[in-house]
């Protein structure tokens, strides 16, 4: 099969190396990695054996010449990986049939190999350790700090002081700001008895971790799933989300459709009258990308299989009051979901 | 004029607000900001008066309906802002002439307003302060730290402990790693007498700062342009880069072509025999994007005008030995280049 990749993670999956300016070309059994001179040394060190490295400023022209000189008739690309501009450059005067295959690389990556599961498990372990470190230092260092500073602390712990890349910019949100699923930091300062939501992850050898905890800030703050809130309403919502999270993980089975897993979590939230406040999907695949396939939503018909890795992250968001989300990343193994990193 | 924007900064420029899932539609004098429910509250608070906010999950369908219901015949987009997938969704069955205009928004933004220059100046001032803080604390905190940790420190200082977003992930590179213009961190530890290259910036109200210093790590380490290296070769290369930097800033004039400014810096590097090791352009525009127009390269025919903001950043990179780059961001004012943030 002939295909052409432009996304950094899609390319990494094929080559074992990637950078922010590269094109990968697969022609039958031959693999080509095209980048510019800045990355030559790293590419030669990093790419798997058998990948031919080509250094040139004009990546697309090189790719076109490869297709023409190899008499290629048909090449597959993912229309999400190419800007319209790059596609027009590629297709102009090419005379090759370009097949558009949405999520081409993510579909190849949906079942993780044993090695990938090990890497994802390592990422999750480190992420879990970072959450523990972050939360156990909260009482000594973080009371009185605003969300900007708390987010910075989260980055410090999650990156292990710069050792690891982050999967995404952490969300650290207090009380009403936690009611926004994609909260950005504010001046609000952390006090005892606050509700604090932390959604964060790191990358281990490019594979992402993803976790969310919602905690009650107290003298004995900890990262466990048993949290005790002063407010009855917060406790009620927390317990519903926890039940949805536990049930979805417990009941997930290989062979189910993704929307059946979503339904397990959503039915519990619905049955307690909070259905309108669970405003997102139950989960998403995790791998080289922090969001990849499978999507665990009410619409997703994907059949869940062993080797798939995805989040379970039900949430309830009461606008201007507070929000609760609990999230872990699981792998399907022997037909069931196992939480990574424990 | 009718146009449609998808890039976050392009949209921010029109609306005063943006987020990572939005489309902006301008139809004559009417402006529409389309996003999903997660961002409704922030969009209503953040968008300029007169921008109509539309909340929907399917942004492209809403945009299409707007075009059709307003009997639009012709709409401009930037082919770099749309993936092929999104473009196909947009154009399918639309019956509107789509004009492709590369860098459409960046061209609108190439001359900065007085307000934008103030914001860029504030960003540069904060960036400069962060460099001073970072470097003056080097002796006490950072000797013996590896590049991962140093990069983390740079993020801490540049973000003012989480208060500001970064323009990009800082480059902090010791000796031979500084020979890579886009160095990523390694295990190399910082020692006295090392050469240390720091390239970093922050965002003030979304406007970027960008600065590079190459310093000689000593007891009295400082951030000034006067650096004294133990090695004669390092000193020689440093002095050539400094001369190229100073001359390009001093000789830049409104009315010149961008390539003439590049030539001032390049001729100095060439004349000292290092031409082959100055492997990138002399500079790039800075604004909402860290890289925008004008490009200050040997090929750029752009006429420089008052109000343009760009970097001057000559560099010499001796593979496996060391690299030197010196960079500041300047604004063209009364025909000359003024360094921002001083």
PDB file of C-alpha atoms in Angstrom, chain A residues 183-320:
ATOM      1  CA  UNK A 183     -11.367  25.767  32.503  1.00  0.00           C
ATOM      2  CA  UNK A 184      -8.500  28.229  32.082  1.00  0.00           C
ATOM      3  CA  UNK A 185      -6.745  29.681  35.174  1.00  0.00           C
ATOM      4  CA  UNK A 186      -8.149  32.638  37.106  1.00  0.00           C
ATOM      5  CA  UNK A 187      -7.087  34.743  40.113  1.00  0.00           C
ATOM      6  CA  UNK A 188      -9.165  32.593  42.484  1.00  0.00           C
ATOM      7  CA  UNK A 189      -7.062  31.471  45.447  1.00  0.00           C
ATOM      8  CA  UNK A 190      -7.077  28.037  47.061  1.00  0.00           C
ATOM      9  CA  UNK A 191      -8.541  27.677  50.552  1.00  0.00           C
ATOM     10  CA  UNK A 192      -9.332  24.813  52.854  1.00  0.00           C
ATOM     11  CA  UNK A 193     -12.688  23.171  52.132  1.00  0.00           C
ATOM     12  CA  UNK A 194     -12.477  24.119  48.452  1.00  0.00           C
ATOM     13  CA  UNK A 195     -13.287  21.660  45.713  1.00  0.00           C
ATOM     14  CA  UNK A 196     -10.277  21.319  43.401  1.00  0.00           C
ATOM     15  CA  UNK A 197     -10.339  19.632  39.999  1.00  0.00           C
ATOM     16  CA  UNK A 198      -7.030  18.552  38.438  1.00  0.00           C
ATOM     17  CA  UNK A 199      -6.856  17.122  34.911  1.00  0.00           C
ATOM     18  CA  UNK A 200      -3.311  16.433  33.760  1.00  0.00           C
ATOM     19  CA  UNK A 201      -0.958  14.019  32.056  1.00  0.00           C
ATOM     20  CA  UNK A 202       2.592  13.521  30.888  1.00  0.00           C
ATOM     21  CA  UNK A 203       4.317  11.762  28.016  1.00  0.00           C
ATOM     22  CA  UNK A 204       6.646   8.806  28.456  1.00  0.00           C
ATOM     23  CA  UNK A 205       8.578   8.183  25.247  1.00  0.00           C
ATOM     24  CA  UNK A 206       5.848  10.151  23.459  1.00  0.00           C
ATOM     25  CA  UNK A 207       2.963   8.073  24.878  1.00  0.00           C
ATOM     26  CA  UNK A 208       0.433  10.080  26.902  1.00  0.00           C
ATOM     27  CA  UNK A 209      -1.067   9.675  30.338  1.00  0.00           C
ATOM     28  CA  UNK A 210      -4.410  11.288  31.217  1.00  0.00           C
ATOM     29  CA  UNK A 211      -6.056  11.482  34.627  1.00  0.00           C
ATOM     30  CA  UNK A 212      -8.520  13.685  36.521  1.00  0.00           C
ATOM     31  CA  UNK A 213      -9.175  13.889  40.221  1.00  0.00           C
ATOM     32  CA  UNK A 214     -11.643  16.122  42.042  1.00  0.00           C
ATOM     33  CA  UNK A 215     -10.611  16.558  45.644  1.00  0.00           C
ATOM     34  CA  UNK A 216     -11.805  18.152  48.819  1.00  0.00           C
ATOM     35  CA  UNK A 217      -9.027  20.357  50.159  1.00  0.00           C
ATOM     36  CA  UNK A 218      -8.475  19.572  53.819  1.00  0.00           C
ATOM     37  CA  UNK A 219      -5.700  19.003  56.319  1.00  0.00           C
ATOM     38  CA  UNK A 220      -5.461  15.424  55.177  1.00  0.00           C
ATOM     39  CA  UNK A 221      -5.828  16.022  51.447  1.00  0.00           C
ATOM     40  CA  UNK A 222      -5.084  12.928  49.416  1.00  0.00           C
ATOM     41  CA  UNK A 223      -5.481  11.642  45.916  1.00  0.00           C
ATOM     42  CA  UNK A 224      -7.709   8.657  46.633  1.00  0.00           C
ATOM     43  CA  UNK A 225     -11.180   8.287  45.153  1.00  0.00           C
ATOM     44  CA  UNK A 226     -12.713   8.591  48.651  1.00  0.00           C
ATOM     45  CA  UNK A 227     -13.298  12.301  49.062  1.00  0.00           C
ATOM     46  CA  UNK A 228     -15.403  13.973  51.738  1.00  0.00           C
ATOM     47  CA  UNK A 229     -16.920  17.368  51.068  1.00  0.00           C
ATOM     48  CA  UNK A 230     -18.446  19.698  53.651  1.00  0.00           C
ATOM     49  CA  UNK A 231     -21.285  20.550  51.277  1.00  0.00           C
ATOM     50  CA  UNK A 232     -23.972  17.880  50.900  1.00  0.00           C
ATOM     51  CA  UNK A 233     -24.603  18.914  47.291  1.00  0.00           C
ATOM     52  CA  UNK A 234     -20.952  18.529  46.358  1.00  0.00           C
ATOM     53  CA  UNK A 235     -20.832  15.151  48.083  1.00  0.00           C
ATOM     54  CA  UNK A 236     -23.940  13.988  46.253  1.00  0.00           C
ATOM     55  CA  UNK A 237     -22.605  15.014  42.856  1.00  0.00           C
ATOM     56  CA  UNK A 238     -19.195  13.522  43.643  1.00  0.00           C
ATOM     57  CA  UNK A 239     -20.708  10.214  44.609  1.00  0.00           C
ATOM     58  CA  UNK A 240     -22.795  10.064  41.416  1.00  0.00           C
ATOM     59  CA  UNK A 241     -19.740  10.739  39.239  1.00  0.00           C
ATOM     60  CA  UNK A 242     -17.719   8.156  41.168  1.00  0.00           C
ATOM     61  CA  UNK A 243     -20.458   5.585  40.697  1.00  0.00           C
ATOM     62  CA  UNK A 244     -20.618   6.334  36.956  1.00  0.00           C
ATOM     63  CA  UNK A 245     -16.822   6.035  36.696  1.00  0.00           C
ATOM     64  CA  UNK A 246     -16.682   2.767  38.662  1.00  0.00           C
ATOM     65  CA  UNK A 247     -19.586   1.191  36.776  1.00  0.00           C
ATOM     66  CA  UNK A 248     -18.279   2.096  33.319  1.00  0.00           C
ATOM     67  CA  UNK A 249     -14.889   0.565  34.117  1.00  0.00           C
ATOM     68  CA  UNK A 250     -16.413  -2.509  35.749  1.00  0.00           C
ATOM     69  CA  UNK A 251     -18.939  -3.194  33.006  1.00  0.00           C
ATOM     70  CA  UNK A 252     -16.817  -2.425  29.934  1.00  0.00           C
ATOM     71  CA  UNK A 253     -16.249  -5.546  27.818  1.00  0.00           C
ATOM     72  CA  UNK A 254     -14.479  -6.285  24.585  1.00  0.00           C
ATOM     73  CA  UNK A 255     -17.184  -6.893  21.979  1.00  0.00           C
ATOM     74  CA  UNK A 256     -19.378  -4.065  23.273  1.00  0.00           C
ATOM     75  CA  UNK A 257     -19.973  -0.994  21.146  1.00  0.00           C
ATOM     76  CA  UNK A 258     -18.306   2.157  22.508  1.00  0.00           C
ATOM     77  CA  UNK A 259     -21.733   3.756  22.914  1.00  0.00           C
ATOM     78  CA  UNK A 260     -22.727   0.971  25.310  1.00  0.00           C
ATOM     79  CA  UNK A 261     -19.867   1.931  27.625  1.00  0.00           C
ATOM     80  CA  UNK A 262     -20.907   5.567  27.358  1.00  0.00           C
ATOM     81  CA  UNK A 263     -24.453   4.511  28.200  1.00  0.00           C
ATOM     82  CA  UNK A 264     -23.398   2.769  31.431  1.00  0.00           C
ATOM     83  CA  UNK A 265     -21.927   6.027  32.764  1.00  0.00           C
ATOM     84  CA  UNK A 266     -24.628   8.264  31.294  1.00  0.00           C
ATOM     85  CA  UNK A 267     -27.531   6.207  32.636  1.00  0.00           C
ATOM     86  CA  UNK A 268     -26.219   6.578  36.189  1.00  0.00           C
ATOM     87  CA  UNK A 269     -25.798  10.328  35.841  1.00  0.00           C
ATOM     88  CA  UNK A 270     -29.248  10.575  34.189  1.00  0.00           C
ATOM     89  CA  UNK A 271     -30.939   8.490  36.856  1.00  0.00           C
ATOM     90  CA  UNK A 272     -29.818  10.963  39.536  1.00  0.00           C
ATOM     91  CA  UNK A 273     -31.228  13.881  37.559  1.00  0.00           C
ATOM     92  CA  UNK A 274     -27.898  15.319  36.370  1.00  0.00           C
ATOM     93  CA  UNK A 275     -28.089  14.176  32.730  1.00  0.00           C
ATOM     94  CA  UNK A 276     -28.168  17.738  31.367  1.00  0.00           C
ATOM     95  CA  UNK A 277     -24.935  18.519  33.186  1.00  0.00           C
ATOM     96  CA  UNK A 278     -22.844  15.666  31.754  1.00  0.00           C
ATOM     97  CA  UNK A 279     -21.947  17.723  28.691  1.00  0.00           C
ATOM     98  CA  UNK A 280     -19.247  15.625  27.041  1.00  0.00           C
ATOM     99  CA  UNK A 281     -18.454  12.067  25.982  1.00  0.00           C
ATOM    100  CA  UNK A 282     -17.486   9.410  28.520  1.00  0.00           C
ATOM    101  CA  UNK A 283     -14.010   8.996  27.066  1.00  0.00           C
ATOM    102  CA  UNK A 284     -11.490   9.081  24.231  1.00  0.00           C
ATOM    103  CA  UNK A 285      -8.638   6.940  23.023  1.00  0.00           C
ATOM    104  CA  UNK A 286      -5.148   7.716  24.306  1.00  0.00           C
ATOM    105  CA  UNK A 287      -1.829   6.897  22.677  1.00  0.00           C
ATOM    106  CA  UNK A 288       0.677   9.076  20.866  1.00  0.00           C
ATOM    107  CA  UNK A 289      -2.136  11.628  20.624  1.00  0.00           C
ATOM    108  CA  UNK A 290      -3.879  12.656  23.801  1.00  0.00           C
ATOM    109  CA  UNK A 291      -7.172  12.359  21.894  1.00  0.00           C
ATOM    110  CA  UNK A 292      -7.351   9.505  19.462  1.00  0.00           C
ATOM    111  CA  UNK A 293      -9.589   6.579  18.584  1.00  0.00           C
ATOM    112  CA  UNK A 294     -11.798   5.059  19.896  1.00  0.00           C
ATOM    113  CA  UNK A 295     -14.291   7.767  20.868  1.00  0.00           C
ATOM    114  CA  UNK A 296     -16.434   6.601  23.810  1.00  0.00           C
ATOM    115  CA  UNK A 297     -19.572   8.616  23.061  1.00  0.00           C
ATOM    116  CA  UNK A 298     -23.291   8.045  22.719  1.00  0.00           C
ATOM    117  CA  UNK A 299     -22.880   8.029  18.923  1.00  0.00           C
ATOM    118  CA  UNK A 300     -19.817   5.817  18.577  1.00  0.00           C
ATOM    119  CA  UNK A 301     -20.507   2.443  16.937  1.00  0.00           C
ATOM    120  CA  UNK A 302     -16.885   1.283  17.302  1.00  0.00           C
ATOM    121  CA  UNK A 303     -16.615  -2.296  18.576  1.00  0.00           C
ATOM    122  CA  UNK A 304     -14.333  -2.313  21.602  1.00  0.00           C
ATOM    123  CA  UNK A 305     -11.477  -4.829  21.360  1.00  0.00           C
ATOM    124  CA  UNK A 306      -8.631  -6.068  23.502  1.00  0.00           C
ATOM    125  CA  UNK A 307      -5.627  -3.751  23.173  1.00  0.00           C
ATOM    126  CA  UNK A 308      -7.659  -0.554  22.921  1.00  0.00           C
ATOM    127  CA  UNK A 309      -6.665   2.165  25.383  1.00  0.00           C
ATOM    128  CA  UNK A 310      -9.092   4.940  26.330  1.00  0.00           C
ATOM    129  CA  UNK A 311     -10.231   7.177  29.159  1.00  0.00           C
ATOM    130  CA  UNK A 312     -13.317   6.800  31.320  1.00  0.00           C
ATOM    131  CA  UNK A 313     -14.156  10.304  32.528  1.00  0.00           C
ATOM    132  CA  UNK A 314     -17.746  11.052  33.459  1.00  0.00           C
ATOM    133  CA  UNK A 315     -18.393  14.556  34.813  1.00  0.00           C
ATOM    134  CA  UNK A 316     -21.162  16.769  36.138  1.00  0.00           C
ATOM    135  CA  UNK A 317     -20.897  20.533  35.676  1.00  0.00           C
ATOM    136  CA  UNK A 318     -23.245  22.857  37.546  1.00  0.00           C
ATOM    137  CA  UNK A 319     -22.703  26.317  35.994  1.00  0.00           C
ATOM    138  CA  UNK A 320     -21.467  28.973  38.440  1.00  0.00           C
TER     139      UNK A 320
END
